[in-house]
C-alpha positions as semicolon CSV with decimal commas, in nm:
position;residue;x (nm);y (nm);z (nm)
1;K;5,384;27,636;9,038
2;I;5,371;27,377;9,292
3;R;5,143;27,158;9,087
4;K;5,376;27,232;8,753
5;M;5,641;27,129;8,955
6;N;5,475;26,802;9,054
7;K;5,367;26,726;8,711
8;K;5,733;26,789;8,588
9;I;5,843;26,552;8,862
10;R;5,620;26,303;8,779
11;T;5,747;26,317;8,434
12;L;6,088;26,272;8,535
13;L;6,012;25,997;8,737
14;F;5,799;25,826;8,485
15;L;6,099;25,863;8,216
16;I;6,358;25,727;8,479
17;L;6,127;25,414;8,540
18;F;6,058;25,399;8,191
19;L;6,450;25,353;8,076
20;I;6,547;25,133;8,395
21;F;6,279;24,904;8,267
22;I;6,381;24,928;7,887
23;T;6,786;24,876;8,020
24;L;6,679;24,606;8,264
25;S;6,416;24,418;8,087
26;P;6,671;24,214;7,813
27;V;6,885;24,160;8,111
28;L;6,599;23,983;8,294
29;V;6,484;23,788;8,017
30;L;6,831;23,665;7,964
31;Y;6,875;23,607;8,308
32;S;6,526;23,366;8,325
33;L;6,683;23,193;8,008
34;G;7,005;23,086;8,192
35;Y;7,230;23,333;8,031
36;T;7,528;23,557;8,217
37;Y;7,824;23,751;8,143
38;D;8,166;23,568;8,101
39;F;8,401;23,822;8,151
40;E;8,680;23,596;8,055
41;K;8,546;23,533;7,740
42;K;8,385;23,880;7,722
43;A;8,045;23,723;7,600
44;L;7,715;23,625;7,700
45;V;7,711;23,222;7,785
46;K;7,439;23,005;7,856
47;T;7,485;22,848;8,194
48;G;7,505;22,455;8,329
49;V;7,374;22,306;8,598
50;L;7,538;22,008;8,821
51;F;7,294;21,804;8,999
52;V;7,454;21,546;9,263
53;Q;7,300;21,282;9,477
54;A;7,552;21,101;9,718
55;K;7,526;20,894;10,074
56;P;7,523;20,985;10,357
57;P;7,298;21,316;10,346
58;S;7,374;21,646;10,397
59;V;7,729;21,622;10,233
60;Q;7,922;21,955;10,127
61;I;7,974;22,010;9,774
62;F;8,265;22,246;9,665
63;L;8,359;22,397;9,315
64;S;8,690;22,467;9,271
65;G;8,786;22,474;9,632
66;K;8,449;22,702;9,701
67;F;8,179;22,579;9,903
68;K;7,835;22,557;9,718
69;K;7,597;22,382;9,883
70;K;7,495;22,071;10,103
71;T;7,291;21,775;9,955
72;D;6,920;21,747;10,126
73;K;6,890;21,525;10,471
74;I;6,623;21,311;10,329
75;F;6,723;21,204;9,989
76;G;7,057;21,321;9,935
77;K;7,067;21,554;9,675
78;A;7,141;21,903;9,560
79;K;7,121;22,091;9,216
80;I;7,366;22,392;9,152
81;L;7,226;22,615;8,918
82;R;7,381;22,907;8,664
83;L;7,733;22,785;8,644
84;K;7,956;22,930;8,396
85;P;8,065;22,678;8,123
86;K;8,392;22,554;8,203
87;K;8,578;22,255;8,395
88;Y;8,560;22,264;8,785
89;L;8,730;22,057;9,054
90;V;8,402;21,890;9,215
91;E;8,445;21,765;9,591
92;I;8,191;21,626;9,834
93;K;8,272;21,614;10,165
94;K;8,167;21,508;10,530
95;E;8,349;21,479;10,841
96;N;8,460;21,138;10,941
97;Y;8,484;21,048;10,564
98;L;8,711;21,011;10,270
99;P;8,674;21,269;10,020
100;W;8,518;21,235;9,653
101;K;8,666;21,462;9,394
102;K;8,647;21,455;9,004
103;E;8,743;21,737;8,759
104;L;8,396;21,779;8,559
105;E;8,300;21,976;8,279
106;I;7,981;22,197;8,307
107;K;7,853;22,275;7,957
108;E;7,622;22,560;7,810
109;G;7,235;22,449;7,870
110;E;7,318;22,123;8,018
111;V;7,282;21,923;8,351
112;T;7,600;21,739;8,448
113;E;7,487;21,456;8,677
114;V;7,690;21,294;8,980
115;L;7,484;21,008;9,071
116;G;7,530;20,747;9,344
117;V;7,808;20,871;9,498
118;I;7,908;20,707;9,836
119;L;8,133;20,859;10,100
120;I;8,318;20,589;10,245
121;P;8,382;20,620;10,618
122;E;8,772;20,709;10,721
123;K;8,806;20,374;10,932
124;I;8,631;20,074;10,814
125;N;8,663;19,787;11,131
126;F;8,641;19,439;11,038
127;K;8,564;19,190;11,292
128;E;8,585;18,789;11,324
129;I;8,268;18,622;11,289
130;E;8,153;18,261;11,284
131;N;8,231;18,102;10,980
132;K;7,973;18,072;10,694
133;K;8,116;17,930;10,386
134;E;7,812;17,872;10,213
135;I;7,818;18,255;10,164
136;F;8,117;18,176;9,945
137;L;8,003;17,849;9,797
138;K;7,677;17,940;9,677
139;R;7,844;18,259;9,484
140;K;8,100;18,001;9,309
141;Q;7,885;17,731;9,244
142;K;7,601;17,950;9,045
143;D;7,586;17,928;8,679
144;F;7,730;18,180;8,440
145;I;7,600;18,053;8,155
146;F;7,826;18,112;7,824
147;P;7,747;18,270;7,582
148;K;7,581;18,542;7,750
149;K;7,356;18,823;7,559
150;V;7,429;19,158;7,676
151;G;7,263;19,438;7,441
152;N;7,363;19,409;7,079
153;F;7,673;19,191;7,177
154;E;7,708;18,865;7,308
155;I;7,989;18,750;7,538
156;F;8,158;18,392;7,561
157;L;8,447;18,178;7,637
158;E;8,719;18,006;7,445
159;G;8,943;17,865;7,698
160;K;9,034;18,041;7,934
161;D;8,987;18,383;7,745
162;L;8,695;18,605;7,740
163;F;8,530;18,742;7,410
164;S;8,249;18,955;7,302
165;F;8,102;18,965;6,959
166;S;7,854;19,229;6,780
167;L;7,758;19,285;6,427
168;D;7,944;19,614;6,402
169;K;8,262;19,523;6,557
170;G;8,286;19,164;6,533
171;K;8,478;18,951;6,769
172;E;8,679;19,118;7,013
173;K;8,871;19,007;7,318
174;I;8,788;19,161;7,645
175;L;9,078;18,967;7,893
176;E;9,265;18,675;7,877
177;N;9,299;18,410;8,204
178;F;8,941;18,473;8,282
179;L;8,932;18,442;8,682
180;G;8,562;18,532;8,811
181;W;8,235;18,757;8,785
182;D;7,970;18,919;8,971
183;E;7,656;19,112;8,857
184;K;7,450;19,383;8,977
185;G;7,100;19,503;8,825
186;D;7,198;19,492;8,432
187;K;7,561;19,527;8,481
188;I;7,815;19,218;8,467
189;L;8,159;19,265;8,617
190;V;8,435;19,027;8,495
191;F;8,791;19,030;8,589
192;S;9,107;18,827;8,529
193;N;9,427;18,859;8,756
194;K;9,545;19,188;8,612
195;E;9,221;19,341;8,456
196;I;8,854;19,430;8,577
197;W;8,590;19,517;8,335
198;E;8,237;19,654;8,348
199;I;7,971;19,496;8,060
200;S;7,629;19,666;8,043
201;F;7,383;19,750;7,782
202;A;7,598;20,057;7,705
203;G;7,902;19,851;7,630
204;K;8,225;19,734;7,787
205;T;8,412;19,971;8,004
206;L;8,773;19,902;8,145
207;L;8,762;19,993;8,514
208;F;9,102;19,882;8,614
209;R;9,446;19,726;8,471
210;T;9,715;19,667;8,717
211;S;10,075;19,495;8,739
212;E;9,976;19,388;9,053
213;E;9,725;19,036;9,131
214;I;9,365;19,066;9,120
215;Q;9,248;18,817;9,352
216;D;8,890;18,849;9,378
217;A;8,617;19,162;9,283
218;V;8,261;19,201;9,348
219;F;7,973;19,497;9,278
220;L;7,950;19,724;9,627
221;T;7,701;19,900;9,432
222;E;7,606;19,967;9,066
223;N;7,836;20,207;9,090
224;Y;8,133;20,102;9,302
225;I;8,327;19,758;9,294
226;V;8,547;19,579;9,599
227;F;8,868;19,391;9,500
228;A;9,134;19,235;9,640
229;L;9,454;19,360;9,506
230;S;9,784;19,153;9,638
231;G;9,630;19,111;9,972
232;K;9,485;19,493;10,006
233;I;9,106;19,539;9,982
234;V;9,004;19,812;9,765
235;I;8,693;20,018;9,677
236;L;8,662;20,168;9,335
237;E;8,381;20,371;9,153
238;T;8,275;20,297;8,788
239;D;8,232;20,652;8,696
240;I;8,528;20,646;8,466
241;R;8,524;21,039;8,411
242;D;8,868;21,217;8,498
243;K;9,020;20,978;8,774
244;P;8,816;20,716;8,938
245;N;8,793;20,761;9,304
246;F;9,014;20,484;9,470
247;Y;9,028;20,383;9,849
248;E;9,230;20,156;10,043
249;I;9,043;20,041;10,304
250;A;9,214;19,670;10,467
251;K;9,475;19,449;10,424
252;F;9,403;19,052;10,424
253;E;9,678;18,788;10,330
254;N;9,444;18,585;10,044
255;P;9,076;18,714;10,065
256;R;8,771;18,618;9,902
257;L;8,482;18,893;9,913
258;A;8,132;18,921;9,890
259;I;7,859;19,203;10,002
260;N;7,577;19,126;10,230
261;S;7,217;19,304;10,232
262;K;7,334;19,549;10,483
263;N;7,647;19,706;10,274
264;Q;7,895;19,517;10,456
265;I;8,214;19,347;10,312
266;L;8,253;18,970;10,397
267;V;8,610;18,872;10,396
268;L;8,735;18,498;10,391
269;E;9,077;18,422;10,452
270;K;9,169;18,063;10,486
271;D;8,922;17,941;10,747
272;K;8,828;18,269;10,915
273;L;8,546;18,472;10,800
274;F;8,568;18,889;10,862
275;I;8,284;19,091;10,846
276;S;8,298;19,535;10,801
277;D;8,114;19,789;10,963
278;S;7,790;19,911;10,754
279;L;7,959;20,103;10,480
280;Y;7,655;20,319;10,389
């Protein structure tokens, strides 16, 4: 009798385990393929991924107010997997730094990238140093030859106005009263006293438009610019998804700007030269 009971128990256990296996197998397969159940949509959806690269390292990443992960200590990278496809408020934070935030859409089966983020220190000090005007004279005297080929179009000046020309779009005005330029990698920054544009192989992008007066503008990195706006020193990211992050960090009367190899902002005001703390 005991043997018969043991056999029945073993058979029952086998059937239970088999049913669990049959039930869970599709779930496990779908999970491994990146699917999850969306209770709002009442349907299976394929998840997406958020990839973040930021400086300094070990920053905190929040999605719609919930802490998710820290970037690593060496490369400043993090990957957040299995996100339901929808819009999230992405926030990147660290103590003593101004937060970065942007609403981004996670799409099914895709990786949404947030690259080259720099958290700006809450307080940036400027100190006066020995005047070295040659830094600014070299930048002013450096030739910017027109017309200049960028991708499938070229840019050129007509009087004080800057234009682009391409075979598919023809001649287009970029900005009036061209004031200055800077370059970083394969990107060119051009500006008037009202607008700032970025030109690259990907095309032309309006970064900033204002009713105030733009006095100077330079690249900080390929993903950030620094410009003087009516006596204010402003850092602006070039990622135009949602609202670009905008930071006012200092005030000077009529500044000219440069960036050195130590990631410091140089400000020439009249006959005085000031230098900031290193930004990253």
